[in-house]
Each structure stands twice: as C-alpha cells, then as structure tokens.
C-alpha cells in the first residue's frame, strides 16, 4: 500500500509542477524575457504572495511525507491535488505564446529537473525533498534556463535581424518612419498609416509588435517590394531598446509622441525615459526630420541638433497646431493650418483632447510628406478608435469609454476630462496605474484627486492596489458611499448593474492590469 501511495504522490506531483512552470514562463514572457525586469517583478510583494499561494500545498506536503504513515501519505497526495488546482491556468488577457524560444526554454527546464533528480538518486538523497525544492525554485530555474539558452537565442536573433536587414537593403527607396513615446505611439502609428495610405503603399508594425524581434518579424513576414513607407512603432522598457531597433532599420523620420513617468520600475528615473525616447531622434540623419509633440514639457524642453517639426494643441508657435477644439458626443472638431497658413477644419468621431493631439501629429507628418491638407479631411473623419484606447462603445442603456490598454497619468487625466463632458451618470472603473516604481503612490493619488469632480461613482479594483486613488478621492471631497471597492473587473460590472439610476450610464474603464499584475 505504501509503495502504491508513493507512486500516486509522484504522479500527482508532476502536473502541479508543470502547471506552475507554465505560469512562471508566462510571467517571464510578460516581462519581455528580460531577466532584470523579471527579477524586479519577482520581488514585488503582491507577486511574492501570489507565488507562495501557488507553492503552499507543496510546502505542506513535504513534512507529511517524512512522517511516513499511510494517513500522512494520503494527505500528501491530496496536497499535490490542491497544488494542481491552485495552478490551474486562468483565462489570460494575453495568453502565453508558445514561441520557439519558449519551447526551447521549457525543454531546458525539463533537463535541469531531470539532472536534479538524478543527482539526488546518485547521492541516495530523499527524492521527495529534492522534488519539493525543485518545485519551489522553478522561478529561478527558468532564469537559469534562460542563461543557458542565451548563446543560442543570441545566434538565432542575429540571424533573423541579418535577414531583415537584407530585405531592407533590397528596398533603397523605402521611407522608414519611427514612432515612439511613453503613450500615444500606437494611436499615432495607426492614424498616420491611414492618412499616408491616401497616397502611398504603407506597411506598419501590427498590434504591439514594437520590440526588436517584433519589428524583425514584421519585415520578414509582411514586407513586400511594392511598399513605399514602413511605419515602425518602437517600444522600450530599458535604456538602449530603441537604439537597438534604429541600428538596423535606420529611420529617416521620427515621431516622439510623449514622455512621462511610465515603466519607472525598469527605467528607474524620468531622465532615463527621456534619453531612451530620444534615441530615435539621435538616429535621424541630416536629411531627415524629427516630429515632436510640444504639448509635452519633457519633449519641449529637450534641446537637440536636428531638423524639427513641432506639433500640438497649446503653443501658438508650433509648426502644426490644432486649435478651436470642441468635443461633443459626435466626436471632436478642430482647425489646422498648412505650412502656407491656409486654414482647414477637421472632424473626427474620436473624443478626447489627446486624440486630437495624436491626429495633429499624424497630419503634420502626412502633410510634410506631400499630402495636401484638403486630401486629409475625409480620412481624418473616417479614423476609428484604436481598440482599448478611449474607444467609444455603445451597449444598450450604457456607453463604455474603453481606455483599458495601459495607463499613464496624462492619459488617465485626459480620459477623465472626456468622461466629465457627459451629462449622464459618470462611472470610473480602474485598478490604478502600475510600474511607476517609487512614484506609484503619488502618481495614483494625484489622479484620484483629479477624478474627484469628474465622476459620480468610482469602482476601484483591488483594495490595496487602489489605496492611493482612494486617498486622493477622499482628499478631493468625493463621497465615500460612491466609492466601491471590488476584487475583479467582473465584480465591478456587477456593482455597476446594481446602481439604480434613471440616467444613461457612461463607464470609463481606465487601465486593465496585465496578467503579471492581476
């Protein structure tokens, strides 16, 4: 009976360990395969608690095994079943993608597991103890596997980059435009692609393909000989990330949409964010142009020796300014002048001042590249919201302002300004902002204060996560009985359904935490 139970213990051990390893691999991928960023994620209090919860039953199982009687062995097997249960995959916003790299890392971690077990057997050590230790060390075994695979991954990446460079060299007339910023870069990319398509054959990096390998993949899989313009979104989590992309795509034009205290957990300072975003400007040659959003103080105050075209909505002295901005439920209306001073009126279905700002940047580039302003009026009117970026969705008796993708202070405030325009019942639902390092509390409290007179109800997701926003709302005099704390987005919608009102409900969903923070 004892041997049978030992076999059952081992059989029930491995599914839990595999599921936990897949979870950790997912988190490593969510942290862009960057060991430093992943290491910082591991040290966050919430994530330590989450991993303890996933390994707890394995801890409990170990002493039960060493007691050794039948009852304890049965209990240990039940603990393994509980481990399987708590590590059962949850529906992810961005599921683990089983890329060749992930498959290689999973294979390497399996080999490391086998080596550990063999060493234990050869040394006549307690196998159960070794297996339990290996289970607990999975987050670090994944790091070791990444280190072991690093030379292989570097070689493979070098081959892919070389292949992409070869494709670009075969297209000497291709105009490459780099787009970066702490926020707004994806929207500007889509808007610019739509406007330039009036006159040119355009390829842009899809979705969030804004890393080196994402850009490489776009070039290798989608670039065709007939393309005339390539719009390349460039994201960054560390200093040097944008330079790495620029070093092989060599953009002629660059757009810096914004700079703000985002990803400070990995950047550590706003100065590092500024220098990283301006790596794009550094890569632009004397025959190119850098388009800068002068509404942003970090960008406006940065002095560079490049050909500059400025745009914005505030400063009268910028080259391309959107002015006389009005916003209604039908969208936004604004005026702009071309380089000759002739005035044009634009209408877009998109709402929010920051959308007008981003469209102004796209118009500035398109007009500079030879498309007359009058030819841009209709495509601007046809622009659609980028999914989850203040996307206006009408759902029966409610309207959703979906600003769920990422969140930053400027974007958060702009979304609140948009919410405040409505005469309906205005509801804010948010878990707050993350990856702000030591500024996490202050930045979230600031938007909480700002939200005080912009919404009628605040649905806050996560009691501890949203504590700064709670403090900010209270400081702003917001009624505490209209501040509702829930654990999940689903619970938030249930509470919204429970709010009785004759008014139409307008719900701003501001940020939806990525899987490695939820």
mmCIF file of N, CA and C in Angstrom, residues 156-205:
data_model
loop_
_atom_site.group_PDB
_atom_site.id
_atom_site.type_symbol
_atom_site.label_atom_id
_atom_site.label_comp_id
_atom_site.label_asym_id
_atom_site.label_seq_id
_atom_site.Cartn_x
_atom_site.Cartn_y
_atom_site.Cartn_z
ATOM 1 N N UNK A 156 20.337 32.938 -32.909
ATOM 2 C CA UNK A 156 19.101 32.897 -33.708
ATOM 3 C C UNK A 156 18.608 34.313 -34.007
ATOM 4 N N UNK A 157 18.612 35.172 -32.974
ATOM 5 C CA UNK A 157 18.166 36.553 -33.168
ATOM 6 C C UNK A 157 19.050 37.290 -34.167
ATOM 7 N N UNK A 158 20.346 37.048 -34.078
ATOM 8 C CA UNK A 158 21.290 37.694 -35.006
ATOM 9 C C UNK A 158 20.984 37.281 -36.447
ATOM 10 N N UNK A 159 20.632 36.008 -36.622
ATOM 11 C CA UNK A 159 20.283 35.512 -37.967
ATOM 12 C C UNK A 159 19.021 36.199 -38.480
ATOM 13 N N UNK A 160 17.988 36.308 -37.624
ATOM 14 C CA UNK A 160 16.732 36.938 -38.038
ATOM 15 C C UNK A 160 16.944 38.413 -38.368
ATOM 16 N N UNK A 161 17.729 39.109 -37.527
ATOM 17 C CA UNK A 161 17.995 40.528 -37.774
ATOM 18 C C UNK A 161 18.753 40.712 -39.082
ATOM 19 N N UNK A 162 19.737 39.853 -39.316
ATOM 20 C CA UNK A 162 20.507 39.929 -40.568
ATOM 21 C C UNK A 162 19.599 39.725 -41.772
ATOM 22 N N UNK A 163 18.652 38.806 -41.638
ATOM 23 C CA UNK A 163 17.701 38.540 -42.718
ATOM 24 C C UNK A 163 16.827 39.773 -42.980
ATOM 25 N N UNK A 164 16.354 40.417 -41.887
ATOM 26 C CA UNK A 164 15.530 41.624 -42.024
ATOM 27 C C UNK A 164 16.325 42.763 -42.654
ATOM 28 N N UNK A 165 17.574 42.923 -42.238
ATOM 29 C CA UNK A 165 18.440 43.957 -42.814
ATOM 30 C C UNK A 165 18.615 43.729 -44.310
ATOM 31 N N UNK A 166 18.770 42.464 -44.700
ATOM 32 C CA UNK A 166 18.918 42.134 -46.121
ATOM 33 C C UNK A 166 17.683 42.532 -46.926
ATOM 34 N N UNK A 167 16.510 42.317 -46.344
ATOM 35 C CA UNK A 167 15.261 42.698 -47.019
ATOM 36 C C UNK A 167 15.197 44.212 -47.200
ATOM 37 N N UNK A 168 15.561 44.959 -46.159
ATOM 38 C CA UNK A 168 15.526 46.420 -46.237
ATOM 39 C C UNK A 168 16.534 46.959 -47.250
ATOM 40 N N UNK A 169 17.687 46.317 -47.359
ATOM 41 C CA UNK A 169 18.705 46.765 -48.317
ATOM 42 C C UNK A 169 18.235 46.602 -49.759
ATOM 43 N N UNK A 170 17.337 45.666 -49.979
ATOM 44 C CA UNK A 170 16.802 45.452 -51.326
ATOM 45 C C UNK A 170 15.731 46.488 -51.684
ATOM 46 N N UNK A 171 15.412 47.371 -50.719
ATOM 47 C CA UNK A 171 14.388 48.392 -50.938
ATOM 48 C C UNK A 171 14.967 49.778 -50.602
ATOM 49 N N UNK A 172 15.925 50.269 -51.405
ATOM 50 C CA UNK A 172 16.613 51.525 -51.079
ATOM 51 C C UNK A 172 15.706 52.745 -51.068
ATOM 52 N N UNK A 173 14.555 52.684 -51.742
ATOM 53 C CA UNK A 173 13.644 53.836 -51.795
ATOM 54 C C UNK A 173 12.571 53.807 -50.708
ATOM 55 N N UNK A 174 12.615 52.770 -49.887
ATOM 56 C CA UNK A 174 11.629 52.655 -48.809
ATOM 57 C C UNK A 174 11.853 53.766 -47.780
ATOM 58 N N UNK A 175 10.793 54.485 -47.440
ATOM 59 C CA UNK A 175 10.856 55.532 -46.412
ATOM 60 C C UNK A 175 10.449 54.911 -45.082
ATOM 61 N N UNK A 176 11.326 55.012 -44.101
ATOM 62 C CA UNK A 176 11.068 54.399 -42.794
ATOM 63 C C UNK A 176 10.816 55.493 -41.769
ATOM 64 N N UNK A 177 9.684 55.354 -41.072
ATOM 65 C CA UNK A 177 9.271 56.321 -40.046
ATOM 66 C C UNK A 177 9.220 55.606 -38.694
ATOM 67 N N UNK A 178 9.995 56.067 -37.742
ATOM 68 C CA UNK A 178 9.960 55.511 -36.400
ATOM 69 C C UNK A 178 8.991 56.291 -35.530
ATOM 70 N N UNK A 179 8.216 55.582 -34.711
ATOM 71 C CA UNK A 179 7.257 56.219 -33.805
ATOM 72 C C UNK A 179 7.500 55.695 -32.399
ATOM 73 N N UNK A 180 7.736 56.608 -31.462
ATOM 74 C CA UNK A 180 7.907 56.176 -30.075
ATOM 75 C C UNK A 180 7.295 57.195 -29.135
ATOM 76 N N UNK A 181 7.203 56.833 -27.877
ATOM 77 C CA UNK A 181 6.633 57.695 -26.853
ATOM 78 C C UNK A 181 6.182 56.862 -25.673
ATOM 79 N N UNK A 182 6.052 57.487 -24.532
ATOM 80 C CA UNK A 182 5.570 56.769 -23.353
ATOM 81 C C UNK A 182 4.118 56.347 -23.541
ATOM 82 N N UNK A 183 3.377 57.121 -24.299
ATOM 83 C CA UNK A 183 1.999 56.791 -24.630
ATOM 84 C C UNK A 183 1.644 57.513 -25.921
ATOM 85 N N UNK A 184 0.607 57.033 -26.594
ATOM 86 C CA UNK A 184 0.160 57.655 -27.841
ATOM 87 C C UNK A 184 0.814 57.108 -29.095
ATOM 88 N N UNK A 185 1.881 56.321 -28.936
ATOM 89 C CA UNK A 185 2.609 55.883 -30.134
ATOM 90 C C UNK A 185 1.788 54.920 -30.995
ATOM 91 N N UNK A 186 1.044 54.025 -30.375
ATOM 92 C CA UNK A 186 0.237 53.082 -31.156
ATOM 93 C C UNK A 186 -0.873 53.818 -31.912
ATOM 94 N N UNK A 187 -1.532 54.763 -31.238
ATOM 95 C CA UNK A 187 -2.589 55.535 -31.898
ATOM 96 C C UNK A 187 -2.022 56.338 -33.065
ATOM 97 N N UNK A 188 -0.905 57.021 -32.843
ATOM 98 C CA UNK A 188 -0.291 57.817 -33.916
ATOM 99 C C UNK A 188 0.113 56.920 -35.080
ATOM 100 N N UNK A 189 0.623 55.735 -34.764
ATOM 101 C CA UNK A 189 1.007 54.793 -35.821
ATOM 102 C C UNK A 189 -0.185 54.450 -36.710
ATOM 103 N N UNK A 190 -1.304 54.091 -36.085
ATOM 104 C CA UNK A 190 -2.497 53.727 -36.866
ATOM 105 C C UNK A 190 -3.057 54.927 -37.619
ATOM 106 N N UNK A 191 -3.125 56.076 -36.956
ATOM 107 C CA UNK A 191 -3.651 57.270 -37.619
ATOM 108 C C UNK A 191 -2.782 57.647 -38.817
ATOM 109 N N UNK A 192 -1.467 57.636 -38.614
ATOM 110 C CA UNK A 192 -0.549 58.014 -39.683
ATOM 111 C C UNK A 192 -0.616 57.037 -40.853
ATOM 112 N N UNK A 193 -0.727 55.757 -40.552
ATOM 113 C CA UNK A 193 -0.830 54.756 -41.612
ATOM 114 C C UNK A 193 -2.065 55.004 -42.462
ATOM 115 N N UNK A 194 -3.178 55.336 -41.800
ATOM 116 C CA UNK A 194 -4.424 55.598 -42.534
ATOM 117 C C UNK A 194 -4.295 56.843 -43.405
ATOM 118 N N UNK A 195 -3.687 57.892 -42.894
ATOM 119 C CA UNK A 195 -3.559 59.135 -43.654
ATOM 120 C C UNK A 195 -2.577 59.002 -44.817
ATOM 121 N N UNK A 196 -1.460 58.349 -44.585
ATOM 122 C CA UNK A 196 -0.468 58.183 -45.647
ATOM 123 C C UNK A 196 -0.961 57.261 -46.753
ATOM 124 N N UNK A 197 -1.886 56.363 -46.395
ATOM 125 C CA UNK A 197 -2.418 55.420 -47.391
ATOM 126 C C UNK A 197 -3.238 56.117 -48.474
ATOM 127 N N UNK A 198 -3.566 57.380 -48.263
ATOM 128 C CA UNK A 198 -4.249 58.160 -49.294
ATOM 129 C C UNK A 198 -3.387 58.253 -50.551
ATOM 130 N N UNK A 199 -2.075 58.256 -50.354
ATOM 131 C CA UNK A 199 -1.163 58.489 -51.479
ATOM 132 C C UNK A 199 -0.082 57.436 -51.642
ATOM 133 N N UNK A 200 0.198 56.681 -50.592
ATOM 134 C CA UNK A 200 1.319 55.749 -50.620
ATOM 135 C C UNK A 200 0.881 54.329 -50.230
ATOM 136 N N UNK A 201 1.735 53.365 -50.581
ATOM 137 C CA UNK A 201 1.548 51.989 -50.115
ATOM 138 C C UNK A 201 2.305 51.854 -48.800
ATOM 139 N N UNK A 202 1.566 51.609 -47.726
ATOM 140 C CA UNK A 202 2.132 51.695 -46.374
ATOM 141 C C UNK A 202 2.065 50.351 -45.654
ATOM 142 N N UNK A 203 3.144 50.032 -44.953
ATOM 143 C CA UNK A 203 3.161 48.892 -44.026
ATOM 144 C C UNK A 203 3.486 49.440 -42.647
ATOM 145 N N UNK A 204 2.744 48.982 -41.639
ATOM 146 C CA UNK A 204 3.088 49.366 -40.271
ATOM 147 C C UNK A 204 3.185 48.114 -39.407
ATOM 148 N N UNK A 205 3.950 48.213 -38.349
ATOM 149 C CA UNK A 205 4.054 47.094 -37.415
ATOM 150 C C UNK A 205 2.686 46.863 -36.787
#
